C-alpha positions as semicolon CSV with decimal commas, in nm:
position;residue;x (nm);y (nm);z (nm)
1;M;-0,821;0,747;-0,052
2;M;-1,012;0,948;0,204
3;N;-1,347;0,899;0,031
4;I;-1,316;0,521;0,014
5;K;-1,034;0,374;0,224
6;C;-1,075;0,601;0,526
7;R;-1,452;0,576;0,537
8;T;-1,441;0,198;0,508
9;S;-1,167;0,147;0,766
10;G;-1,273;0,424;1,003
11;I;-0,912;0,543;1,018
12;L;-0,850;0,909;0,943
13;P;-0,515;1,068;0,863
14;D;-0,365;1,341;1,078
15;C;-0,311;1,566;0,780
16;A;-0,338;1,576;0,402
17;V;-0,052;1,652;0,164
18;I;-0,131;1,804;-0,173
19;V;0,152;1,790;-0,426
20;A;0,162;2,073;-0,679
21;T;0,404;2,192;-0,946
22;V;0,438;2,529;-1,114
23;R;0,420;2,347;-1,446
24;A;0,086;2,178;-1,367
25;L;-0,064;2,502;-1,239
26;K;0,044;2,679;-1,560
27;M;-0,138;2,406;-1,753
28;H;-0,450;2,469;-1,543
29;G;-0,406;2,838;-1,619
30;G;-0,450;2,780;-1,991
31;G;-0,100;2,678;-2,095
32;P;-0,048;2,475;-2,411
33;A;-0,097;2,098;-2,409
34;V;0,195;1,885;-2,302
35;T;0,255;1,588;-2,530
36;P;0,493;1,309;-2,427
37;G;0,795;1,283;-2,653
38;T;0,777;1,643;-2,775
39;V;0,969;1,951;-2,668
40;L;0,809;2,130;-2,375
41;A;0,653;2,465;-2,473
42;K;0,843;2,777;-2,368
43;E;0,558;2,877;-2,135
44;Y;0,669;2,595;-1,905
45;C;1,043;2,662;-1,932
46;E;1,033;3,038;-1,875
47;E;0,876;3,251;-1,605
48;N;0,510;3,308;-1,688
49;L;0,332;3,468;-1,394
50;H;0,008;3,524;-1,587
51;L;-0,051;3,154;-1,661
52;L;0,045;3,063;-1,307
53;Q;-0,190;3,323;-1,153
54;E;-0,471;3,186;-1,371
55;G;-0,398;2,829;-1,261
56;V;-0,356;2,863;-0,884
57;C;-0,735;2,861;-0,848
58;N;-0,709;2,485;-0,910
59;L;-0,479;2,442;-0,610
60;K;-0,697;2,667;-0,396
61;Q;-1,002;2,458;-0,482
62;H;-0,826;2,135;-0,382
63;V;-0,719;2,286;-0,049
64;Q;-1,071;2,414;0,019
65;N;-1,231;2,081;-0,078
66;I;-1,015;1,881;0,162
67;A;-1,043;2,138;0,440
68;G;-1,421;2,156;0,402
69;E;-1,490;1,787;0,363
70;F;-1,240;1,635;0,605
71;N;-1,140;1,921;0,836
72;L;-0,773;1,822;0,826
73;P;-0,457;2,030;0,834
74;I;-0,325;2,055;0,479
75;I;0,036;2,079;0,371
76;V;0,113;2,172;0,012
77;A;0,434;2,017;-0,122
78;I;0,557;2,219;-0,420
79;N;0,774;1,990;-0,635
80;T;1,023;2,202;-0,824
81;F;1,167;2,188;-1,172
82;S;1,494;2,358;-1,259
83;T;1,299;2,607;-1,473
84;D;1,081;2,733;-1,184
85;T;1,164;3,082;-1,064
86;E;1,155;3,216;-0,707
87;K;0,865;3,446;-0,803
88;E;0,666;3,150;-0,935
89;L;0,735;2,936;-0,629
90;N;0,637;3,223;-0,399
91;I;0,307;3,269;-0,586
92;V;0,220;2,903;-0,532
93;K;0,322;2,915;-0,167
94;E;0,125;3,234;-0,101
95;A;-0,181;3,095;-0,280
96;A;-0,173;2,777;-0,071
97;L;-0,140;2,963;0,257
98;S;-0,404;3,222;0,166
99;C;-0,674;2,959;0,118
100;G;-0,615;2,764;0,437
101;A;-0,315;2,534;0,398
102;S;-0,127;2,492;0,725
103;D;0,204;2,504;0,543
104;A;0,349;2,509;0,192
105;C;0,696;2,364;0,137
106;V;0,914;2,398;-0,169
107;I;1,077;2,059;-0,219
108;N;1,324;1,917;-0,468
109;N;1,337;1,554;-0,366
110;H;1,356;1,437;-0,728
111;S;1,700;1,594;-0,767
112;L;1,827;1,570;-0,408
113;G;1,654;1,260;-0,274
114;G;1,543;1,263;0,090
115;E;1,754;1,571;0,162
116;G;1,534;1,767;-0,080
117;A;1,220;1,688;0,120
118;V;1,341;1,779;0,470
119;S;1,117;2,087;0,480
120;L;0,815;1,868;0,407
121;A;0,910;1,622;0,683
122;K;0,937;1,909;0,932
123;S;0,578;2,005;0,846
124;A;0,442;1,668;0,961
125;P;0,220;1,651;1,268
126;K;0,415;1,610;1,591
127;N;0,408;1,311;1,827
128;H;0,284;1,077;1,554
129;V;0,354;0,711;1,625
130;I;0,374;0,444;1,358
131;T;0,400;0,080;1,456
132;I;0,647;-0,133;1,261
133;R;0,552;-0,499;1,292
134;D;0,849;-0,646;1,105
135;I;1,147;-0,557;0,889
136;N;1,252;-0,749;0,580
137;I;1,580;-0,738;0,392
138;A;1,607;-0,723;0,014
139;T;1,950;-0,877;-0,007
140;G;1,988;-0,837;-0,382
141;G;1,870;-0,477;-0,374
142;G;2,075;-0,391;-0,068
143;Y;1,802;-0,229;0,139
144;L;1,561;-0,291;0,427
145;Y;1,188;-0,234;0,419
146;P;0,952;-0,222;0,716
147;Y;0,604;-0,368;0,742
148;A;0,354;-0,131;0,899
149;G;0,013;-0,274;0,975
150;D;-0,146;-0,538;0,754
151;I;0,059;-0,486;0,439
152;S;0,122;-0,762;0,186
153;T;0,420;-0,768;-0,045
154;M;0,454;-0,921;-0,388
155;P;0,705;-1,196;-0,447
156;G;1,010;-1,124;-0,660
157;L;1,018;-1,212;-1,025
158;P;1,137;-1,558;-1,132
159;T;1,457;-1,607;-1,328
160;R;1,257;-1,715;-1,633
161;P;0,957;-1,487;-1,705
162;A;0,622;-1,666;-1,732
163;Y;0,542;-1,520;-2,074
164;F;0,788;-1,769;-2,230
165;D;0,547;-2,047;-2,140
166;I;0,219;-1,880;-2,241
167;D;0,070;-1,945;-2,583
168;I;-0,261;-1,929;-2,768
169;D;-0,388;-2,225;-2,967
170;P;-0,486;-2,065;-3,303
171;E;-0,757;-2,325;-3,369
172;T;-0,933;-2,328;-3,032
173;E;-0,819;-1,981;-2,917
174;E;-0,746;-2,143;-2,581
175;I;-0,470;-1,983;-2,373
176;K;-0,217;-2,239;-2,251
177;G;0,036;-2,201;-1,973
178;L;-0,131;-1,904;-1,806
179;F;-0,176;-2,078;-1,471
């Protein structure tokens, strides 16, 4: 985002948020491969300070890259899993702060929703103003969503999905009903 979008638009953020997990840092520390659909290895479900210590260099490098390239305050959001221990979370937090992050917040928004990310929200830069140009209502979904800046939204899905009307002519290999 900052290499392309920000340079093209000329708009720079007030801070950068790096999201890290103990599990990912253990993987970077040499933990076993994680394969979707298989049981997670015990290294990720039990405290393993060695793998974590080996992997925090990845987080440190990301913090240093953003700090060096963009000179922004950096907040590290540490997403938690139920298997993370206090020692592991403290190692990640200390590593982030030791290499220049402005703050490191342990969050559990996946299990608690917005309440689980309050510490991250409190780390945001102060006096930031965001302009809302309009608010739309998703009646069926039961929620409101604001428009900030020049944002486009996608229309809802039709009652009858378009794929029912798309076919390929086996002789000509022409696709029919696509548009």
